[in-house]
Coordinates of C-alpha atoms in Angstrom, one line a residue:
M213 CA 11.9 23.4 7.2
L214 CA 14.9 21.8 8.2
T215 CA 13.0 18.7 9.9
F216 CA 10.7 18.7 5.9
L217 CA 13.7 19.0 4.0
A218 CA 15.6 16.2 6.1
S219 CA 13.1 13.9 6.0
I220 CA 12.7 14.1 1.8
A221 CA 16.8 13.9 2.5
L222 CA 16.4 9.8 3.9
L223 CA 14.0 9.2 2.2
V224 CA 16.1 9.6 -1.6
L225 CA 19.3 8.2 0.8
G226 CA 17.3 5.4 1.5
Y227 CA 16.3 4.5 -2.2
L228 CA 19.8 5.8 -3.1
V229 CA 21.4 3.5 -0.6
Y230 CA 19.7 1.2 1.0
A231 CA 17.6 -0.3 -1.5
K232 CA 21.1 -1.8 -3.5
V233 CA 21.4 -4.1 0.0
V234 CA 17.4 -5.2 0.5
E235 CA 17.9 -5.9 -3.7
R236 CA 22.1 -7.4 -2.8
I237 CA 19.8 -9.7 0.1
F238 CA 17.6 -10.3 -2.5
G239 CA 19.6 -11.8 -4.7
I240 CA 18.4 -10.5 -8.5
Q241 CA 19.3 -12.6 -11.1
P242 CA 18.7 -10.1 -14.5
E243 CA 19.8 -13.0 -17.4
R244 CA 17.3 -15.0 -15.9
K245 CA 13.1 -14.8 -18.2
T246 CA 10.6 -13.0 -16.1
P247 CA 6.6 -13.7 -16.4
A248 CA 6.4 -11.1 -18.5
Y249 CA 7.9 -13.3 -21.5
T250 CA 7.5 -16.8 -19.9
K251 CA 3.3 -16.2 -19.4
E252 CA 2.7 -13.5 -22.0
D253 CA -1.0 -14.2 -22.7
G254 CA -2.1 -11.0 -24.8
L255 CA -4.3 -10.2 -20.5
D256 CA -2.3 -9.7 -17.1
Y257 CA 1.1 -11.1 -18.7
A258 CA 2.6 -8.8 -21.5
P259 CA 6.1 -6.7 -21.2
M260 CA 6.2 -3.4 -20.1
P261 CA 9.1 -0.6 -20.1
W262 CA 9.8 -0.3 -16.2
W263 CA 9.0 3.8 -16.1
K264 CA 5.7 2.6 -17.0
G265 CA 5.4 0.1 -14.7
W266 CA 7.5 2.8 -12.0
L267 CA 4.3 4.6 -13.3
I268 CA 1.1 2.3 -12.9
Q269 CA 2.7 0.9 -9.5
L270 CA 3.1 4.6 -7.4
L271 CA -0.8 5.1 -8.8
N272 CA -1.9 1.3 -7.9
I273 CA -0.1 2.0 -4.5
A274 CA -1.0 5.5 -4.0
G275 CA -4.2 7.3 -5.0
L276 CA -5.6 9.2 -2.7
G277 CA -3.6 7.2 0.2
P278 CA -0.9 9.7 1.0
I279 CA -2.9 12.8 1.3
F280 CA -5.7 11.7 3.2
G281 CA -3.9 9.5 5.8
A282 CA -1.0 11.8 5.6
L283 CA -3.2 14.7 6.3
M284 CA -4.4 12.8 9.5
G285 CA -1.4 11.9 10.5
A286 CA -0.6 15.4 10.3
L287 CA -2.6 15.9 12.9
Y288 CA -0.3 14.7 15.5
G289 CA 2.1 17.3 14.6
P290 CA 6.4 16.8 13.1
V291 CA 6.5 13.4 15.1
A292 CA 4.6 12.2 11.7
F293 CA 7.5 12.8 9.4
I294 CA 9.2 10.3 11.4
W295 CA 6.7 7.5 11.5
I296 CA 6.6 8.2 7.6
V297 CA 10.5 8.5 6.3
F298 CA 12.0 5.1 8.4
G299 CA 8.3 3.1 7.9
C300 CA 8.9 4.0 4.1
I301 CA 12.4 2.7 3.9
F302 CA 12.6 0.1 6.4
A303 CA 9.3 -1.3 6.3
G304 CA 7.5 -0.4 4.0
A305 CA 10.2 -0.2 0.9
V306 CA 11.3 -3.3 2.1
H307 CA 7.5 -4.9 1.2
D308 CA 6.8 -4.0 -1.0
Y309 CA 10.0 -5.1 -3.2
F310 CA 9.8 -8.2 -1.6
S311 CA 6.3 -8.8 -2.2
G312 CA 6.7 -7.3 -5.9
M313 CA 9.6 -10.0 -5.7
M314 CA 8.1 -12.6 -4.7
S315 CA 5.6 -12.6 -7.7
L316 CA 7.3 -12.1 -10.3
R317 CA 9.8 -15.2 -9.0
H318 CA 6.6 -16.9 -9.5
N319 CA 5.1 -16.5 -12.2
G320 CA 3.4 -13.5 -11.4
E321 CA 1.6 -15.2 -8.3
Q322 CA -1.0 -13.3 -6.1
Y323 CA -0.7 -13.1 -2.4
P324 CA -3.0 -15.7 -0.6
A325 CA -0.4 -18.1 -3.1
M326 CA 3.0 -16.9 -1.6
I327 CA 1.5 -17.0 1.6
G328 CA 0.1 -20.7 1.0
R329 CA 3.5 -21.2 -0.1
Y330 CA 5.6 -20.3 2.6
L331 CA 3.6 -19.6 5.7
G332 CA 1.2 -22.4 4.9
K333 CA -2.2 -23.9 3.4
N334 CA -4.6 -22.9 6.6
M335 CA -2.5 -19.7 6.6
K336 CA -2.8 -19.1 3.0
H337 CA -7.1 -20.3 2.9
I338 CA -7.2 -17.5 5.7
I339 CA -5.8 -14.8 3.6
N340 CA -7.3 -15.7 0.7
V341 CA -10.9 -14.1 2.7
F342 CA -9.2 -12.2 4.1
S343 CA -7.7 -10.4 0.9
L344 CA -10.6 -10.3 -0.9
I345 CA -12.8 -8.3 1.7
L346 CA -9.4 -5.6 1.4
M347 CA -9.8 -5.7 -1.8
I348 CA -13.8 -4.8 -2.1
L349 CA -12.8 -2.8 1.5
V350 CA -10.9 -0.8 -0.7
A351 CA -12.6 -0.7 -3.5
A352 CA -16.2 0.1 -2.0
A353 CA -14.1 3.4 -0.1
F354 CA -12.1 4.6 -2.8
T355 CA -15.2 5.1 -5.1
A356 CA -18.3 6.5 -3.1
G357 CA -16.3 9.7 -2.3
P358 CA -15.0 10.3 -6.2
A359 CA -19.3 9.3 -6.8
Q360 CA -19.9 11.6 -3.6
L361 CA -18.0 15.2 -5.3
I362 CA -19.3 14.1 -8.4
A363 CA -23.1 14.5 -7.8
Q364 CA -21.8 17.6 -5.9
V365 CA -19.9 19.1 -9.1
T366 CA -22.1 17.8 -11.7
P367 CA -26.1 17.0 -12.7
L368 CA -25.4 13.5 -12.2
S369 CA -26.6 11.9 -9.3
F370 CA -24.9 10.0 -6.2
G371 CA -26.2 6.4 -7.9
A372 CA -26.2 7.7 -11.6
A373 CA -22.0 8.5 -10.9
L374 CA -21.8 5.2 -8.4
A375 CA -23.7 3.2 -12.0
I376 CA -20.7 4.9 -14.1
I377 CA -17.8 4.2 -12.3
F378 CA -17.9 1.0 -11.9
V379 CA -19.0 0.4 -15.2
Y380 CA -16.0 1.7 -16.3
F381 CA -14.9 -1.1 -13.6
L382 CA -15.3 -3.6 -15.0
I383 CA -14.0 -1.9 -18.1
A384 CA -10.8 -1.8 -16.6
T385 CA -11.4 -4.9 -15.2
I386 CA -11.1 -7.3 -18.3
L387 CA -9.1 -5.6 -21.1
P388 CA -5.3 -6.9 -20.9
V389 CA -3.3 -4.8 -18.9
N390 CA -1.3 -2.9 -21.6
K391 CA -5.3 -1.5 -22.9
V392 CA -6.1 0.7 -20.1
I393 CA -3.8 0.3 -17.0
G394 CA -0.8 1.0 -19.4
R395 CA -2.2 3.8 -21.6
I396 CA -3.4 5.7 -19.8
Y397 CA -2.2 5.3 -15.4
P398 CA 0.4 6.5 -17.1
L399 CA -0.4 9.5 -17.2
F400 CA -2.4 9.6 -14.2
G401 CA 0.8 8.5 -12.3
A402 CA 2.4 12.3 -13.3
I403 CA -0.5 14.4 -12.4
L404 CA -0.1 12.9 -8.7
I405 CA 3.2 13.8 -8.7
F406 CA 2.1 17.2 -10.5
M407 CA 0.1 17.9 -7.9
A408 CA 2.6 17.0 -5.3
V409 CA 5.0 19.1 -6.8
A410 CA 3.5 21.7 -7.5
I411 CA 2.7 21.9 -3.8
A412 CA 5.4 21.3 -2.0
L413 CA 7.0 24.0 -4.4
A414 CA 4.5 26.7 -3.5
L415 CA 5.0 25.0 0.9
L416 CA 8.0 26.8 0.4
F417 CA 7.6 29.6 -1.1
A418 CA 4.3 30.9 1.0
G419 CA 5.7 33.1 3.9
K420 CA 5.4 30.1 6.7
Q421 CA 7.6 28.2 8.4
I422 CA 6.7 24.5 9.0
P423 CA 6.8 22.8 12.0
N424 CA 10.5 20.9 12.3
L425 CA 10.7 17.8 14.7
T426 CA 8.8 17.5 18.0
F427 CA 8.1 14.4 19.8
E428 CA 5.2 15.6 21.1
N429 CA 1.7 14.8 21.0
L430 CA -0.4 17.4 18.9
H431 CA -2.8 15.6 18.6
P432 CA -6.3 18.7 19.6
K433 CA -8.3 14.6 20.1
E434 CA -5.6 13.8 22.5
L435 CA -5.5 10.0 20.4
P436 CA -1.6 8.0 22.0
I437 CA 0.7 7.9 18.9
W438 CA 0.9 4.3 19.5
P439 CA -0.2 1.7 17.6
L440 CA -2.8 5.0 16.2
L441 CA -0.1 6.7 13.8
M442 CA 0.7 3.7 12.3
V443 CA -2.2 2.6 11.3
T444 CA -3.9 6.3 10.3
V445 CA -0.6 6.8 8.3
S446 CA -0.6 3.3 6.4
C447 CA 0.2 4.7 2.8
G448 CA 3.5 6.5 2.9
A449 CA 4.9 4.2 5.6
I450 CA 3.7 0.7 5.5
S451 CA 0.6 -0.6 3.0
G452 CA -0.6 -4.2 3.1
F453 CA -2.7 -3.4 0.5
H454 CA 1.1 -2.1 -1.9
C455 CA 1.0 -6.5 -1.7
T456 CA -1.8 -6.9 -3.6
Q457 CA -0.9 -4.5 -5.9
S458 CA 2.4 -5.8 -7.0
P459 CA 1.7 -8.1 -9.0
I460 CA 0.3 -7.0 -10.9
V461 CA 3.4 -4.8 -12.7
A462 CA 5.5 -7.9 -11.4
R463 CA 3.4 -9.4 -15.0
T464 CA 5.1 -6.6 -16.9
L465 CA 9.1 -6.3 -16.4
K466 CA 10.6 -7.2 -18.3
N467 CA 13.8 -8.0 -15.6
E468 CA 14.5 -8.6 -12.8
K469 CA 16.9 -5.3 -12.1
D470 CA 14.1 -3.2 -13.2
G471 CA 12.6 -4.1 -9.3
R472 CA 14.5 -1.8 -6.6
K473 CA 13.5 1.1 -9.7
V474 CA 9.5 -0.3 -9.6
F475 CA 8.9 -1.6 -5.8
Y476 CA 11.7 0.0 -3.7
G477 CA 10.9 3.2 -6.1
A478 CA 8.1 3.6 -5.8
M479 CA 6.8 3.3 -2.2
V480 CA 9.7 5.8 -1.9
G481 CA 7.8 8.1 -4.4
E482 CA 4.6 7.6 -2.3
G483 CA 6.5 8.1 1.0
I484 CA 7.5 11.6 -0.3
I485 CA 3.8 12.4 -1.4
A486 CA 2.8 12.1 2.4
L487 CA 5.3 13.4 3.5
I488 CA 4.6 16.4 1.8
W489 CA 0.8 16.2 2.2
A490 CA 1.3 16.5 6.1
A491 CA 3.3 19.3 5.3
A492 CA 1.0 21.1 4.1
G493 CA -1.7 20.3 6.1
M494 CA 0.7 21.4 9.6
T495 CA 1.9 24.9 8.2
L496 CA -0.7 26.4 6.2
F497 CA -4.3 26.2 9.6
N498 CA -1.6 27.3 12.2
G499 CA -1.8 24.2 13.8
T500 CA -2.7 21.2 14.0
D501 CA -5.9 22.4 16.2
G502 CA -6.9 24.2 12.4
L503 CA -6.9 21.0 10.6
Q504 CA -8.8 19.2 12.4
A505 CA -11.6 22.3 12.3
A506 CA -11.1 22.2 8.4
I507 CA -11.9 18.9 8.3
N508 CA -14.4 19.0 10.1
A509 CA -16.4 21.5 8.4
G510 CA -15.4 19.4 5.1
G511 CA -13.4 16.0 5.8
P512 CA -9.9 15.1 3.8
A513 CA -11.2 16.2 1.0
G514 CA -12.6 20.3 1.7
A515 CA -8.8 19.8 3.0
V516 CA -6.9 19.0 0.2
N517 CA -9.1 21.3 -2.2
E518 CA -8.8 24.3 0.2
I519 CA -4.7 23.5 0.4
S520 CA -4.4 23.8 -2.9
T521 CA -6.4 26.7 -3.7
S522 CA -4.3 28.7 -1.0
L523 CA -0.9 27.6 -2.4
L524 CA -1.9 27.4 -6.1
G525 CA -4.8 29.6 -6.4
T526 CA -8.5 28.2 -9.1
F527 CA -5.5 25.8 -11.1
G528 CA -4.7 24.2 -7.8
G529 CA -8.7 24.4 -6.9
I530 CA -9.4 22.1 -10.3
L531 CA -6.7 20.2 -10.4
A532 CA -7.4 19.0 -6.3
I533 CA -10.4 17.9 -7.6
L534 CA -9.5 16.2 -10.9
G535 CA -7.7 14.3 -8.3
V536 CA -10.0 13.8 -5.7
I537 CA -12.0 12.1 -8.1
I538 CA -9.4 10.2 -10.4
L539 CA -7.2 8.9 -8.6
P540 CA -9.4 7.0 -5.6
I541 CA -11.0 5.1 -9.2
T542 CA -7.3 4.9 -10.3
T543 CA -6.4 2.5 -7.2
G544 CA -10.2 1.3 -7.1
D545 CA -10.3 -0.4 -10.3
T546 CA -6.3 -2.6 -10.2
A547 CA -8.6 -3.0 -6.7
L548 CA -11.2 -5.7 -7.5
R549 CA -8.2 -6.2 -10.8
S550 CA -6.1 -8.4 -7.9
S551 CA -9.2 -9.9 -6.3
R552 CA -10.3 -10.6 -9.8
M553 CA -7.6 -12.7 -9.5
I554 CA -7.3 -13.8 -6.4
L555 CA -10.5 -15.5 -7.1
S556 CA -9.5 -17.0 -10.2
E557 CA -6.7 -18.4 -8.1
M558 CA -8.8 -19.5 -5.8
A559 CA -11.2 -21.3 -8.3
G560 CA -7.8 -23.3 -10.0
A561 CA -8.3 -21.8 -13.1
K562 CA -6.4 -23.6 -15.3
K563 CA -7.9 -22.2 -18.5
K564 CA -6.0 -19.8 -20.3
A565 CA -6.9 -15.9 -19.1
D566 CA -9.5 -14.8 -21.2
W567 CA -11.3 -11.5 -21.4
K568 CA -14.8 -14.1 -20.8
Q569 CA -12.8 -15.8 -17.7
A570 CA -12.1 -12.0 -16.5
L571 CA -15.5 -10.7 -16.4
L572 CA -17.1 -14.4 -14.7
Y573 CA -14.5 -13.6 -11.6
S574 CA -16.1 -10.0 -11.4
I575 CA -18.1 -10.1 -11.4
P576 CA -18.6 -11.9 -7.4
V577 CA -16.8 -8.7 -6.5
S578 CA -17.7 -6.1 -8.0
I579 CA -21.6 -6.7 -6.4
P580 CA -20.9 -6.6 -3.4
A581 CA -17.7 -3.7 -3.4
L582 CA -21.2 -1.8 -5.1
Y583 CA -23.4 -2.5 -2.6
L584 CA -20.6 -1.2 -0.3
S585 CA -20.1 2.3 -1.5
T586 CA -23.4 3.1 -0.7
I587 CA -23.0 3.1 3.3
D588 CA -21.3 5.3 5.4
Y589 CA -17.5 6.6 4.3
S590 CA -16.0 6.8 7.6
F591 CA -17.5 3.2 9.2
L592 CA -15.5 1.7 5.5
W593 CA -12.3 3.8 6.5
R594 CA -11.9 2.1 10.1
Y595 CA -12.2 -1.5 9.0
V596 CA -10.2 -0.6 5.3
G597 CA -6.7 0.6 8.0
W598 CA -6.4 -2.6 10.5
S599 CA -7.3 -4.8 8.0
N600 CA -4.9 -3.2 5.6
Q601 CA -2.1 -3.7 8.0
V602 CA -2.6 -7.0 9.6
V603 CA -1.6 -7.8 5.4
A604 CA 1.8 -5.8 5.9
A605 CA 2.7 -8.1 9.3
V606 CA 2.4 -10.9 7.5
T607 CA 3.5 -10.0 4.1
L608 CA 6.4 -9.6 5.9
W609 CA 6.8 -12.7 7.9
A610 CA 5.7 -14.6 4.8
A611 CA 9.1 -12.6 2.9
T612 CA 10.9 -13.6 6.8
V613 CA 10.5 -17.5 6.0
Y614 CA 11.5 -17.1 2.3
C615 CA 15.1 -15.6 3.9
L616 CA 15.5 -17.9 6.4
Q617 CA 14.9 -20.8 3.4
K618 CA 17.4 -19.3 1.1
G619 CA 20.1 -18.9 3.6
K620 CA 19.2 -15.2 2.9
F621 CA 19.8 -12.5 6.5
H622 CA 16.3 -12.3 7.5
W623 CA 15.8 -9.8 9.8
I624 CA 15.7 -7.3 7.4
C625 CA 12.3 -8.0 7.3
G626 CA 11.6 -10.5 10.8
I627 CA 11.9 -7.1 13.1
P628 CA 9.5 -4.6 10.5
A629 CA 7.3 -8.1 10.7
M630 CA 8.0 -7.8 14.3
F631 CA 7.4 -4.0 14.5
M632 CA 3.7 -4.0 12.6
T633 CA 2.7 -7.0 14.4
A634 CA 3.3 -5.4 17.9
V635 CA 0.7 -2.7 16.4
V636 CA -2.3 -4.8 14.7
T637 CA -2.1 -6.9 17.7
A638 CA -2.1 -3.3 21.0
Y639 CA -4.8 -1.3 18.1
I640 CA -7.5 -4.2 17.8
F641 CA -7.1 -4.4 21.2
Y642 CA -8.1 -0.5 21.6
A643 CA -9.6 1.4 19.0
P644 CA -13.7 1.2 18.8
E645 CA -13.9 -1.0 15.5
G646 CA -12.3 -3.2 17.4
F647 CA -12.4 -4.4 22.0
G648 CA -12.4 -0.5 22.1
L649 CA -10.4 -2.6 25.6
D650 CA -8.3 0.3 28.3
Y651 CA -5.5 1.7 26.2
T652 CA -3.2 0.5 29.3
L653 CA -4.5 -3.2 28.4
S654 CA -4.2 -3.5 25.9
M655 CA -0.8 -1.9 24.9
T656 CA -0.4 -5.4 27.9
L657 CA -2.7 -7.8 25.8
G658 CA -0.5 -6.7 21.8
S659 CA 2.4 -7.2 24.2
I660 CA 2.1 -10.8 25.0
L661 CA 0.3 -11.6 21.5
T662 CA 3.1 -9.6 20.3
V663 CA 5.4 -12.1 22.1
A664 CA 3.8 -14.6 21.1
V665 CA 4.9 -14.4 17.8
G666 CA 8.8 -13.4 18.6
I667 CA 8.7 -17.1 19.9
W668 CA 7.5 -18.8 17.0
Y669 CA 9.7 -16.8 14.9
V670 CA 12.7 -18.1 17.1
Y671 CA 11.4 -21.3 15.8
Q672 CA 11.7 -20.5 12.7
I673 CA 15.3 -19.9 13.3
R674 CA 16.3 -22.8 15.0
R675 CA 14.1 -24.7 12.2
Y676 CA 15.8 -22.8 9.3
K677 CA 19.2 -23.6 10.6
Q678 CA 20.0 -26.7 11.1
P679 CA 19.8 -27.7 7.6
L680 CA 21.4 -25.3 6.6
E681 CA 25.0 -25.8 9.1
T682 CA 24.6 -29.8 7.7
E683 CA 24.4 -29.1 4.7
A684 CA 27.6 -27.0 5.2
A685 CA 29.2 -30.0 7.3
A686 CA 28.7 -32.0 4.6

């Protein structure tokens, strides 16, 4: 139990201390007008209070990610606590803050456009396609699960449930951000928080010992911690999907000083939620073998239902069902909203956005998402995980170049960028959905690619250092 409580305390301390360091390095300008005012259009740009933006950001980035992912990560044992805490404070929250604030500084610019701005046009074109694929995969994966559960607990068929969800997606995607998302998402965000807090309090008084820290790999299938844990637990530690969501809220912030509370704060909130569910998974099934058996029997959703009902009774079961249905749907619709905004920027839309234009760019991304939601769910997740962390690594590199250009302390983004580069390069060689190579060979090849990226990083440091030195001498 001590490890669990200390982990939560460290996340809170990370927000109170390290978030201010990150904010100072970025250099906020509270007097600067935000895009919510300078580009207000009644659709995507609309001023909203920071607390509402925080709840929307939390729900956009979280959904079921820090629940399902945390349970899968708990299979490795208490070592998952370490990754969630340090990944969240030094990588995930930094990633979310810089991506959100860089978007805000560039008039609510979407992630691919920011990548092009700092990493070049070629990378922008690659990331445009990559981001759209990720958004479509996320929307499909976060639709299939709820539709299946709706079909199980109601008279509706899977197809009917899927159709209803996608009709809602289109409505939420084309309506102004403050009409649907701004009104009902804070309520859903509150449900997510209430669910996690209720589980945490019940867990503390359940009479069972929450496992304390051990570096031993307890995975029942003996899967290696590196780099699989870092891809398994993304939401709660670091997730590239977040940078695609941050521009939605960046277009609503009233002041730059709200960025620390909204972007860094929402990531810390997600980290705490992930810790709670990881602890519950390790504790209530009497070890990782029991947790693996529960996941095998009913999937992550079944494990969530069992945890909720055992700790909170019938009320917990109802809450779990609502959560498994509502939370992924709210992530799916903002994924489509983001993809609609990305597609609009790719097409170079100049006309002031309205619902007709929004619908025009929503249909091309909704159709493939609808189709993919009808295929094997596990297939979708295998590719969501790796592509998600690739996006995170690229975003951190863009933030690193941003800091280099501005003469700021670039290591705050560069070190986690190198770490995530090592993760995704090693993973793609070893994982079954990648090349499926021998573990040692995969780590060797991943290390070679990481060193190559490190050499590029050193070149960038020297490249941007020279003009700064010349300017200082002058």
